[in-house]
PDB file of C-alpha atoms in Angstrom:
ATOM      1  CA  MET A   1     238.679 116.537   9.598  1.00 59.00           C
ATOM      2  CA  SER A   2     235.754 115.561  11.329  1.00 60.00           C
ATOM      3  CA  HIS A   3     233.644 117.156   8.351  1.00 69.00           C
ATOM      4  CA  LEU A   4     234.877 114.417   6.033  1.00 76.00           C
ATOM      5  CA  ASP A   5     232.757 111.029   5.890  1.00 81.00           C
ATOM      6  CA  TRP A   6     234.040 108.317   8.275  1.00 84.00           C
ATOM      7  CA  ARG A   7     234.878 106.498   5.382  1.00 86.00           C
ATOM      8  CA  LEU A   8     237.221 107.886   3.823  1.00 90.00           C
ATOM      9  CA  ARG A   9     238.974 108.516   7.348  1.00 91.00           C
ATOM     10  CA  PHE A  10     238.483 105.258   7.364  1.00 90.00           C
ATOM     11  CA  ALA A  11     240.424 104.236   4.289  1.00 91.00           C
ATOM     12  CA  ALA A  12     242.692 106.848   4.966  1.00 93.00           C
ATOM     13  CA  LEU A  13     244.152 105.612   8.071  1.00 93.00           C
ATOM     14  CA  SER A  14     244.105 102.055   6.931  1.00 91.00           C
ATOM     15  CA  LEU A  15     246.419 103.802   3.882  1.00 95.00           C
ATOM     16  CA  ILE A  16     248.630 105.472   6.489  1.00 96.00           C
ATOM     17  CA  TRP A  17     249.040 102.271   8.214  1.00 95.00           C
ATOM     18  CA  GLY A  18     249.422 100.287   6.296  1.00 94.00           C
ATOM     19  CA  PHE A  19     252.332 102.336   5.017  1.00 97.00           C
ATOM     20  CA  SER A  20     254.146 103.209   7.478  1.00 97.00           C
ATOM     21  CA  PHE A  21     255.911  99.739   7.437  1.00 97.00           C
ATOM     22  CA  LEU A  22     257.535 101.001   4.100  1.00 97.00           C
ATOM     23  CA  PHE A  23     258.144 104.337   5.669  1.00 98.00           C
ATOM     24  CA  ILE A  24     260.173 101.808   8.865  1.00 98.00           C
ATOM     25  CA  LYS A  25     262.360 100.118   5.680  1.00 98.00           C
ATOM     26  CA  VAL A  26     263.434 103.376   3.506  1.00 98.00           C
ATOM     27  CA  GLY A  27     264.125 105.586   7.231  1.00 98.00           C
ATOM     28  CA  THR A  28     266.355 102.278   7.944  1.00 98.00           C
ATOM     29  CA  ASP A  29     268.016 102.680   5.041  1.00 97.00           C
ATOM     30  CA  GLY A  30     269.666 106.128   6.080  1.00 97.00           C
ATOM     31  CA  PHE A  31     269.264 105.734   9.864  1.00 98.00           C
ATOM     32  CA  ALA A  32     269.906 103.151  13.019  1.00 98.00           C
ATOM     33  CA  PRO A  33     267.025 101.677  14.085  1.00 98.00           C
ATOM     34  CA  LEU A  34     266.684 103.532  16.895  1.00 98.00           C
ATOM     35  CA  GLN A  35     266.820 106.674  14.857  1.00 98.00           C
ATOM     36  CA  VAL A  36     264.069 105.517  13.153  1.00 98.00           C
ATOM     37  CA  THR A  37     262.247 105.094  15.978  1.00 98.00           C
ATOM     38  CA  LEU A  38     263.425 108.808  17.935  1.00 98.00           C
ATOM     39  CA  GLY A  39     262.635 110.255  15.365  1.00 98.00           C
ATOM     40  CA  ARG A  40     258.655 108.903  14.130  1.00 98.00           C
ATOM     41  CA  LEU A  41     258.585 109.474  18.220  1.00 98.00           C
ATOM     42  CA  LEU A  42     259.411 113.559  18.311  1.00 98.00           C
ATOM     43  CA  PHE A  43     257.434 113.927  14.684  1.00 98.00           C
ATOM     44  CA  GLY A  44     254.381 112.146  16.435  1.00 97.00           C
ATOM     45  CA  THR A  45     255.035 113.927  19.669  1.00 98.00           C
ATOM     46  CA  ALA A  46     254.350 117.041  17.813  1.00 98.00           C
ATOM     47  CA  VAL A  47     251.884 116.482  16.207  1.00 97.00           C
ATOM     48  CA  LEU A  48     249.702 116.017  19.223  1.00 97.00           C
ATOM     49  CA  ALA A  49     250.827 119.023  20.492  1.00 97.00           C
ATOM     50  CA  VAL A  50     249.729 121.092  18.492  1.00 97.00           C
ATOM     51  CA  ALA A  51     246.482 119.440  19.389  1.00 96.00           C
ATOM     52  CA  LEU A  52     246.916 119.495  22.896  1.00 96.00           C
ATOM     53  CA  ALA A  53     247.427 123.244  22.166  1.00 97.00           C
ATOM     54  CA  VAL A  54     244.090 123.575  19.374  1.00 95.00           C
ATOM     55  CA  LYS A  55     242.620 121.479  22.042  1.00 94.00           C
ATOM     56  CA  ARG A  56     243.564 123.163  25.109  1.00 95.00           C
ATOM     57  CA  GLU A  57     243.835 121.037  26.753  1.00 96.00           C
ATOM     58  CA  ARG A  58     246.878 119.543  29.649  1.00 95.00           C
ATOM     59  CA  LEU A  59     248.496 116.664  29.460  1.00 96.00           C
ATOM     60  CA  PRO A  60     247.603 114.416  33.011  1.00 96.00           C
ATOM     61  CA  ARG A  61     249.318 116.054  36.873  1.00 94.00           C
ATOM     62  CA  GLY A  62     249.887 113.660  39.119  1.00 94.00           C
ATOM     63  CA  ALA A  63     253.189 110.955  40.018  1.00 96.00           C
ATOM     64  CA  ARG A  64     250.701 107.992  40.043  1.00 96.00           C
ATOM     65  CA  VAL A  65     249.442 108.692  36.358  1.00 97.00           C
ATOM     66  CA  TRP A  66     252.875 109.983  35.045  1.00 98.00           C
ATOM     67  CA  ALA A  67     254.471 105.963  36.467  1.00 98.00           C
ATOM     68  CA  HIS A  68     251.673 104.046  34.313  1.00 97.00           C
ATOM     69  CA  LEU A  69     251.833 106.597  30.971  1.00 97.00           C
ATOM     70  CA  THR A  70     255.716 105.363  31.928  1.00 98.00           C
ATOM     71  CA  VAL A  71     255.198 102.169  31.847  1.00 98.00           C
ATOM     72  CA  ALA A  72     252.527 102.021  28.912  1.00 97.00           C
ATOM     73  CA  ALA A  73     254.996 104.241  26.801  1.00 97.00           C
ATOM     74  CA  PHE A  74     257.917 101.004  27.051  1.00 98.00           C
ATOM     75  CA  LEU A  75     254.934  98.715  26.250  1.00 97.00           C
ATOM     76  CA  LEU A  76     253.507 100.366  23.155  1.00 96.00           C
ATOM     77  CA  ASN A  77     256.092 102.190  21.959  1.00 97.00           C
ATOM     78  CA  ALA A  78     259.144 102.480  22.368  1.00 98.00           C
ATOM     79  CA  LEU A  79     260.108  99.116  22.250  1.00 98.00           C
ATOM     80  CA  PRO A  80     257.048  97.564  19.158  1.00 98.00           C
ATOM     81  CA  PHE A  81     258.654 100.598  17.803  1.00 98.00           C
ATOM     82  CA  SER A  82     262.467 100.304  17.941  1.00 98.00           C
ATOM     83  CA  LEU A  83     261.527  96.056  17.562  1.00 98.00           C
ATOM     84  CA  PHE A  84     259.612  96.687  13.912  1.00 98.00           C
ATOM     85  CA  ALA A  85     262.654  99.138  12.827  1.00 98.00           C
ATOM     86  CA  TYR A  86     265.457  96.491  13.477  1.00 98.00           C
ATOM     87  CA  ALA A  87     263.384  93.619  12.062  1.00 97.00           C
ATOM     88  CA  GLU A  88     262.710  95.504   8.873  1.00 97.00           C
ATOM     89  CA  LEU A  89     266.787  95.625   8.592  1.00 97.00           C
ATOM     90  CA  THR A  90     265.786  91.688   7.718  1.00 94.00           C
ATOM     91  CA  ILE A  91     262.122  91.040   6.798  1.00 94.00           C
ATOM     92  CA  PRO A  92     260.395  92.637   3.130  1.00 93.00           C
ATOM     93  CA  SER A  93     257.909  95.580   5.210  1.00 95.00           C
ATOM     94  CA  SER A  94     254.418  93.579   3.917  1.00 91.00           C
ATOM     95  CA  LEU A  95     256.058  90.182   6.352  1.00 91.00           C
ATOM     96  CA  ALA A  96     256.482  93.144   9.467  1.00 94.00           C
ATOM     97  CA  GLY A  97     252.295  93.831   7.888  1.00 92.00           C
ATOM     98  CA  ILE A  98     251.347  90.892   8.375  1.00 90.00           C
ATOM     99  CA  CYS A  99     253.129  90.000  12.324  1.00 91.00           C
ATOM    100  CA  ASN A 100     252.256  93.358  13.440  1.00 91.00           C
ATOM    101  CA  ALA A 101     247.830  91.002  12.631  1.00 86.00           C
ATOM    102  CA  THR A 102     248.896  88.745  14.927  1.00 89.00           C
ATOM    103  CA  THR A 103     248.412  91.860  17.597  1.00 88.00           C
ATOM    104  CA  PRO A 104     244.379  90.583  18.600  1.00 83.00           C
ATOM    105  CA  LEU A 105     245.579  86.969  18.942  1.00 85.00           C
ATOM    106  CA  TRP A 106     249.187  87.751  21.491  1.00 89.00           C
ATOM    107  CA  GLY A 107     246.278  89.988  23.227  1.00 84.00           C
ATOM    108  CA  MET A 108     243.470  86.980  23.453  1.00 81.00           C
ATOM    109  CA  ALA A 109     245.493  85.056  24.559  1.00 83.00           C
ATOM    110  CA  LEU A 110     246.953  87.279  27.572  1.00 86.00           C
ATOM    111  CA  SER A 111     243.610  88.538  28.152  1.00 77.00           C
ATOM    112  CA  LEU A 112     242.069  84.527  29.163  1.00 74.00           C
ATOM    113  CA  VAL A 113     244.968  84.941  32.194  1.00 73.00           C
ATOM    114  CA  ALA A 114     244.870  88.708  32.640  1.00 69.00           C
ATOM    115  CA  LEU A 115     241.525  89.919  31.660  1.00 62.00           C
ATOM    116  CA  SER A 116     238.633  88.314  34.381  1.00 54.00           C
ATOM    117  CA  GLU A 117     236.322  90.144  31.848  1.00 56.00           C
ATOM    118  CA  ASP A 118     236.758  88.219  28.646  1.00 60.00           C
ATOM    119  CA  ARG A 119     235.327  85.081  29.069  1.00 64.00           C
ATOM    120  CA  PRO A 120     236.591  82.449  26.630  1.00 66.00           C
ATOM    121  CA  THR A 121     234.541  80.539  23.844  1.00 79.00           C
ATOM    122  CA  ARG A 122     234.660  77.695  21.597  1.00 84.00           C
ATOM    123  CA  VAL A 123     234.545  80.777  18.919  1.00 86.00           C
ATOM    124  CA  ARG A 124     237.610  82.287  20.755  1.00 80.00           C
ATOM    125  CA  PHE A 125     239.524  78.848  20.827  1.00 82.00           C
ATOM    126  CA  ALA A 126     238.948  78.129  17.140  1.00 87.00           C
ATOM    127  CA  GLY A 127     240.054  81.951  15.857  1.00 86.00           C
ATOM    128  CA  LEU A 128     243.147  81.858  18.345  1.00 83.00           C
ATOM    129  CA  ALA A 129     244.073  78.497  16.948  1.00 87.00           C
ATOM    130  CA  LEU A 130     243.192  79.479  13.170  1.00 90.00           C
ATOM    131  CA  GLY A 131     245.092  82.585  13.695  1.00 87.00           C
ATOM    132  CA  PHE A 132     248.856  80.809  14.644  1.00 85.00           C
ATOM    133  CA  LEU A 133     247.788  78.273  11.803  1.00 89.00           C
ATOM    134  CA  GLY A 134     248.038  81.264   9.809  1.00 87.00           C
ATOM    135  CA  VAL A 135     250.692  82.038  11.060  1.00 84.00           C
ATOM    136  CA  LEU A 136     253.066  79.398  10.375  1.00 83.00           C
ATOM    137  CA  THR A 137     251.395  79.603   7.013  1.00 85.00           C
ATOM    138  CA  VAL A 138     253.067  82.215   6.135  1.00 82.00           C
ATOM    139  CA  LEU A 139     256.124  81.256   7.670  1.00 77.00           C
ATOM    140  CA  GLY A 140     256.557  78.341   5.319  1.00 75.00           C
ATOM    141  CA  ALA A 141     256.228  76.024   8.259  1.00 70.00           C
ATOM    142  CA  TRP A 142     255.733  73.136   6.527  1.00 69.00           C
ATOM    143  CA  GLN A 143     258.733  73.373   4.638  1.00 67.00           C
ATOM    144  CA  GLY A 144     261.163  73.880   8.056  1.00 60.00           C
ATOM    145  CA  PHE A 145     261.204  77.582   7.724  1.00 59.00           C
ATOM    146  CA  THR A 146     263.408  77.416   4.288  1.00 60.00           C
ATOM    147  CA  GLY A 147     264.459  80.703   3.205  1.00 60.00           C
ATOM    148  CA  LEU A 148     263.183  82.402   6.453  1.00 68.00           C
ATOM    149  CA  GLU A 149     265.101  84.926   8.737  1.00 82.00           C
ATOM    150  CA  PRO A 150     264.632  83.848  11.865  1.00 84.00           C
ATOM    151  CA  ARG A 151     265.180  87.063  13.892  1.00 91.00           C
ATOM    152  CA  GLY A 152     263.746  89.876  12.344  1.00 93.00           C
ATOM    153  CA  THR A 153     260.332  87.274  12.085  1.00 91.00           C
ATOM    154  CA  ALA A 154     260.886  86.954  15.432  1.00 92.00           C
ATOM    155  CA  LEU A 155     261.823  90.744  16.396  1.00 96.00           C
ATOM    156  CA  ALA A 156     257.937  91.608  14.534  1.00 95.00           C
ATOM    157  CA  LEU A 157     256.790  89.614  16.184  1.00 94.00           C
ATOM    158  CA  ALA A 158     257.673  90.198  19.754  1.00 97.00           C
ATOM    159  CA  ALA A 159     256.956  93.789  18.681  1.00 97.00           C
ATOM    160  CA  SER A 160     253.030  92.106  18.154  1.00 94.00           C
ATOM    161  CA  PHE A 161     253.629  90.630  21.909  1.00 95.00           C
ATOM    162  CA  SER A 162     254.512  94.115  23.554  1.00 97.00           C
ATOM    163  CA  TYR A 163     251.212  96.168  21.874  1.00 94.00           C
ATOM    164  CA  ALA A 164     249.143  93.343  23.116  1.00 91.00           C
ATOM    165  CA  VAL A 165     250.557  93.751  27.021  1.00 94.00           C
ATOM    166  CA  GLY A 166     250.507  96.700  26.405  1.00 93.00           C
ATOM    167  CA  TRP A 167     247.365  97.152  26.068  1.00 89.00           C
ATOM    168  CA  ILE A 168     246.439  94.733  28.312  1.00 89.00           C
ATOM    169  CA  TYR A 169     248.219  97.464  30.901  1.00 92.00           C
ATOM    170  CA  VAL A 170     246.550 100.018  30.252  1.00 92.00           C
ATOM    171  CA  ARG A 171     243.014  98.792  30.371  1.00 87.00           C
ATOM    172  CA  ARG A 172     243.890  97.866  33.636  1.00 89.00           C
ATOM    173  CA  THR A 173     245.496 101.009  34.970  1.00 93.00           C
ATOM    174  CA  LEU A 174     244.563 103.944  32.643  1.00 93.00           C
ATOM    175  CA  SER A 175     241.350 103.117  31.625  1.00 86.00           C
ATOM    176  CA  THR A 176     238.990 104.652  34.367  1.00 89.00           C
ATOM    177  CA  ARG A 177     240.893 107.608  33.848  1.00 91.00           C
ATOM    178  CA  THR A 178     238.839 111.300  33.733  1.00 91.00           C
ATOM    179  CA  GLU A 179     241.797 112.595  31.497  1.00 93.00           C
ATOM    180  CA  SER A 180     240.834 112.302  27.774  1.00 92.00           C
ATOM    181  CA  ALA A 181     242.559 109.660  25.611  1.00 90.00           C
ATOM    182  CA  LEU A 182     244.167 112.727  23.821  1.00 93.00           C
ATOM    183  CA  SER A 183     246.396 113.783  26.707  1.00 95.00           C
ATOM    184  CA  LEU A 184     247.182 110.894  27.890  1.00 94.00           C
ATOM    185  CA  THR A 185     248.681 109.114  25.094  1.00 94.00           C
ATOM    186  CA  GLY A 186     250.570 113.208  24.563  1.00 96.00           C
ATOM    187  CA  GLY A 187     251.896 112.276  27.990  1.00 97.00           C
ATOM    188  CA  GLN A 188     252.423 108.876  26.306  1.00 97.00           C
ATOM    189  CA  LEU A 189     254.501 109.588  23.513  1.00 97.00           C
ATOM    190  CA  LEU A 190     256.085 112.273  25.057  1.00 97.00           C
ATOM    191  CA  VAL A 191     257.595 109.676  27.978  1.00 98.00           C
ATOM    192  CA  ALA A 192     258.099 107.720  24.702  1.00 98.00           C
ATOM    193  CA  THR A 193     260.553 110.307  23.233  1.00 98.00           C
ATOM    194  CA  VAL A 194     262.380 110.999  26.368  1.00 98.00           C
ATOM    195  CA  GLN A 195     263.343 107.380  26.720  1.00 98.00           C
ATOM    196  CA  LEU A 196     264.412 107.065  23.599  1.00 98.00           C
ATOM    197  CA  ALA A 197     266.547 109.910  23.472  1.00 98.00           C
ATOM    198  CA  VAL A 198     268.341 108.587  26.166  1.00 97.00           C
ATOM    199  CA  ILE A 199     270.321 106.120  24.859  1.00 97.00           C
ATOM    200  CA  THR A 200     269.698 107.012  20.962  1.00 98.00           C
ATOM    201  CA  PRO A 201     273.449 108.412  19.046  1.00 96.00           C
ATOM    202  CA  PHE A 202     272.793 111.613  17.066  1.00 94.00           C
ATOM    203  CA  PRO A 203     272.826 110.677  13.889  1.00 95.00           C
ATOM    204  CA  HIS A 204     275.562 112.174  11.756  1.00 92.00           C
ATOM    205  CA  SER A 205     274.097 112.482   8.331  1.00 94.00           C
ATOM    206  CA  PHE A 206     270.689 113.323   7.143  1.00 96.00           C
ATOM    207  CA  PRO A 207     269.805 111.050   4.054  1.00 97.00           C
ATOM    208  CA  THR A 208     266.807 112.897   2.122  1.00 97.00           C
ATOM    209  CA  PRO A 209     264.851 110.120   1.554  1.00 97.00           C
ATOM    210  CA  SER A 210     265.231 108.667   5.070  1.00 98.00           C
ATOM    211  CA  LEU A 211     264.590 111.595   7.001  1.00 98.00           C
ATOM    212  CA  LEU A 212     261.258 112.364   4.639  1.00 98.00           C
ATOM    213  CA  SER A 213     260.598 108.780   5.171  1.00 98.00           C
ATOM    214  CA  VAL A 214     260.796 108.918   9.603  1.00 98.00           C
ATOM    215  CA  ALA A 215     259.144 112.746   9.324  1.00 98.00           C
ATOM    216  CA  ALA A 216     255.538 111.029   7.336  1.00 98.00           C
ATOM    217  CA  LEU A 217     255.842 107.915   9.610  1.00 98.00           C
ATOM    218  CA  GLY A 218     256.046 110.260  13.521  1.00 98.00           C
ATOM    219  CA  ALA A 219     253.269 113.512  11.906  1.00 97.00           C
ATOM    220  CA  LEU A 220     251.347 111.123   9.574  1.00 96.00           C
ATOM    221  CA  GLY A 221     251.019 107.081  11.014  1.00 95.00           C
ATOM    222  CA  THR A 222     251.822 108.315  14.621  1.00 95.00           C
ATOM    223  CA  GLY A 223     250.248 111.593  15.314  1.00 95.00           C
ATOM    224  CA  LEU A 224     247.745 112.049  13.027  1.00 95.00           C
ATOM    225  CA  ALA A 225     246.494 108.494  12.833  1.00 92.00           C
ATOM    226  CA  PHE A 226     245.828 108.507  16.437  1.00 89.00           C
ATOM    227  CA  LEU A 227     243.935 111.808  16.082  1.00 90.00           C
ATOM    228  CA  MET A 228     241.902 110.261  12.849  1.00 90.00           C
ATOM    229  CA  GLN A 229     241.691 106.744  15.059  1.00 87.00           C
ATOM    230  CA  TYR A 230     240.455 108.655  18.527  1.00 83.00           C
ATOM    231  CA  GLY A 231     237.580 110.766  16.001  1.00 83.00           C
ATOM    232  CA  LEU A 232     236.509 107.463  14.291  1.00 86.00           C
ATOM    233  CA  VAL A 233     235.862 106.126  17.413  1.00 81.00           C
ATOM    234  CA  ALA A 234     234.245 109.266  19.417  1.00 78.00           C
ATOM    235  CA  GLU A 235     231.714 108.850  16.228  1.00 83.00           C
ATOM    236  CA  VAL A 236     230.966 105.164  14.677  1.00 82.00           C
ATOM    237  CA  GLY A 237     232.303 103.150  18.093  1.00 75.00           C
ATOM    238  CA  PRO A 238     235.673 101.354  19.050  1.00 73.00           C
ATOM    239  CA  THR A 239     234.387  97.868  17.032  1.00 66.00           C
ATOM    240  CA  THR A 240     234.274  99.210  13.644  1.00 71.00           C
ATOM    241  CA  ALA A 241     237.237 101.800  14.172  1.00 72.00           C
ATOM    242  CA  GLN A 242     239.616  99.084  15.216  1.00 74.00           C
ATOM    243  CA  MET A 243     238.956  96.954  11.278  1.00 78.00           C
ATOM    244  CA  VAL A 244     240.961  99.328  10.240  1.00 84.00           C
ATOM    245  CA  THR A 245     243.385  96.397  12.518  1.00 80.00           C
ATOM    246  CA  TYR A 246     242.393  93.941   9.094  1.00 80.00           C
ATOM    247  CA  PHE A 247     243.343  96.493   6.447  1.00 85.00           C
ATOM    248  CA  THR A 248     246.620  97.149   7.248  1.00 89.00           C
ATOM    249  CA  PRO A 249     248.782  94.209   6.333  1.00 88.00           C
ATOM    250  CA  VAL A 250     247.010  94.404   3.116  1.00 87.00           C
ATOM    251  CA  ILE A 251     247.959  97.479   2.189  1.00 92.00           C
ATOM    252  CA  ALA A 252     251.444  96.489   3.887  1.00 92.00           C
ATOM    253  CA  THR A 253     251.875  93.713   1.127  1.00 90.00           C
ATOM    254  CA  VAL A 254     250.747  95.548  -1.642  1.00 90.00           C
ATOM    255  CA  ALA A 255     252.782  98.931  -0.659  1.00 94.00           C
ATOM    256  CA  GLY A 256     256.394  96.428  -0.041  1.00 94.00           C
ATOM    257  CA  THR A 257     255.438  94.779  -3.458  1.00 93.00           C
ATOM    258  CA  ALA A 258     254.373  97.869  -5.406  1.00 94.00           C
ATOM    259  CA  PHE A 259     257.167 100.359  -4.487  1.00 95.00           C
ATOM    260  CA  LEU A 260     260.047  98.489  -3.049  1.00 95.00           C
ATOM    261  CA  GLY A 261     260.064  95.324  -5.275  1.00 94.00           C
ATOM    262  CA  GLU A 262     259.671  92.914  -2.655  1.00 92.00           C
ATOM    263  CA  THR A 263     259.266  89.169  -3.894  1.00 87.00           C
ATOM    264  CA  LEU A 264     255.667  87.649  -1.955  1.00 81.00           C
ATOM    265  CA  THR A 265     255.799  83.177  -2.171  1.00 81.00           C
ATOM    266  CA  TRP A 266     251.607  81.862  -2.371  1.00 83.00           C
ATOM    267  CA  SER A 267     252.101  81.583   1.683  1.00 82.00           C
ATOM    268  CA  THR A 268     252.298  85.032   2.426  1.00 83.00           C
ATOM    269  CA  PRO A 269     248.585  86.786   1.331  1.00 87.00           C
ATOM    270  CA  VAL A 270     246.703  82.668   1.880  1.00 88.00           C
ATOM    271  CA  GLY A 271     248.102  83.154   5.531  1.00 87.00           C
ATOM    272  CA  ALA A 272     247.665  86.370   6.058  1.00 88.00           C
ATOM    273  CA  VAL A 273     243.726  85.997   4.932  1.00 90.00           C
ATOM    274  CA  ILE A 274     243.958  83.154   7.482  1.00 90.00           C
ATOM    275  CA  VAL A 275     245.963  85.319  10.204  1.00 88.00           C
ATOM    276  CA  LEU A 276     242.790  88.204   9.433  1.00 88.00           C
ATOM    277  CA  ALA A 277     240.548  85.602  10.224  1.00 89.00           C
ATOM    278  CA  GLY A 278     241.616  84.182  12.902  1.00 86.00           C
ATOM    279  CA  ALA A 279     241.956  87.909  14.317  1.00 84.00           C
ATOM    280  CA  ALA A 280     238.528  88.629  13.863  1.00 86.00           C
ATOM    281  CA  LEU A 281     237.283  85.294  15.478  1.00 85.00           C
ATOM    282  CA  THR A 282     238.861  86.499  18.909  1.00 80.00           C
ATOM    283  CA  GLN A 283     237.379  89.570  18.744  1.00 74.00           C
ATOM    284  CA  VAL A 284     233.847  87.690  18.550  1.00 77.00           C
ATOM    285  CA  ARG A 285     232.123  88.350  21.864  1.00 67.00           C
ATOM    286  CA  SER A 286     228.889  86.220  23.377  1.00 59.00           C
ATOM    287  CA  SER A 287     225.738  87.515  24.198  1.00 54.00           C
ATOM    288  CA  SER A 288     226.227  87.118  27.275  1.00 50.00           C
ATOM    289  CA  SER A 289     230.073  89.232  28.100  1.00 48.00           C
ATOM    290  CA  ALA A 290     228.948  91.862  25.329  1.00 46.00           C
ATOM    291  CA  THR A 291     229.669  95.434  26.861  1.00 45.00           C
ATOM    292  CA  PRO A 292     226.793  98.116  26.092  1.00 46.00           C
ATOM    293  CA  PRO A 293     228.459 101.065  23.245  1.00 44.00           C
ATOM    294  CA  PRO A 294     230.439 103.708  24.681  1.00 44.00           C
ATOM    295  CA  ARG A 295     229.406 106.787  24.096  1.00 42.00           C
ATOM    296  CA  ARG A 296     229.984 108.477  20.657  1.00 39.00           C
ATOM    297  CA  LYS A 297     231.646 111.653  22.611  1.00 42.00           C
ATOM    298  CA  SER A 298     234.401 112.023  24.404  1.00 41.00           C
ATOM    299  CA  PRO A 299     235.929 108.742  24.800  1.00 43.00           C
ATOM    300  CA  SER A 300     238.457 108.534  28.014  1.00 43.00           C
ATOM    301  CA  GLN A 301     240.513 105.649  27.297  1.00 46.00           C
ATOM    302  CA  PRO A 302     243.632 105.897  24.924  1.00 45.00           C
ATOM    303  CA  GLN A 303     243.479 103.538  21.973  1.00 48.00           C
ATOM    304  CA  PRO A 304     246.883 101.218  21.710  1.00 46.00           C
ATOM    305  CA  GLN A 305     249.537 103.014  19.509  1.00 49.00           C
ATOM    306  CA  HIS A 306     249.685  99.161  17.208  1.00 51.00           C
ATOM    307  CA  ARG A 307     251.858 101.131  14.298  1.00 60.00           C
TER     308      ARG A 307
END
């Protein structure tokens, strides 16, 4: 797809990740949450396996790197994918998509403690406060969270928190590896698939709509989406590529209301805008802490699997 303009690929990636929450919702109509997650990982791993074969790349070697990949697979794939699937049993897919947008907020809060190179600034602190104000707006805190399904919402927020923890772990343990992002993430998804396979019961039936949704979720939302993001990071750099995060909840909300008939109160879109504004501010770096842009040909560290 590299011959396509990067803006078209950016738009396609936004759509794929935005619709992923709809695919999860439809998938859980016919399968248990863990079965949805396992299917997602199977299809996603298959896509990356084909990509590795085409590029003639190998999976990483060495016990140490596989130990780190095991932790990363749990924090960035097996756990958050499962939590979102369980969450969408009781909350709308649009709310799950908005909760996913809190990942940069959790990441900024954690990085102040775990990553010494991330220095706090007034702007970033303001973004953190604004972002969590947006979360409270989405949840209708002034009404005492009336009508809110607390368990599902908590699971979705926990999934976003897991992404943030996982990404910090990857930065501290795998970002300096010499293997390509494709090789590392292929191994990561493979490990996550094994982790789910040992605890997930085999489904008794395979309803067509749910099966197609899980296949799309894995092949598109996990496998193909990573390859697209990998290419975008290589071409336009990580800062521009990660802007897709701010379009995902918008598309998830539109998809949920248009195709699943989910209802919205005014606080949901307003709160989502506040969350996204806060998340954007937390990514602002001062000129003294800014790092040189990476080389654009071969990004070596894996990008987090956020959707």
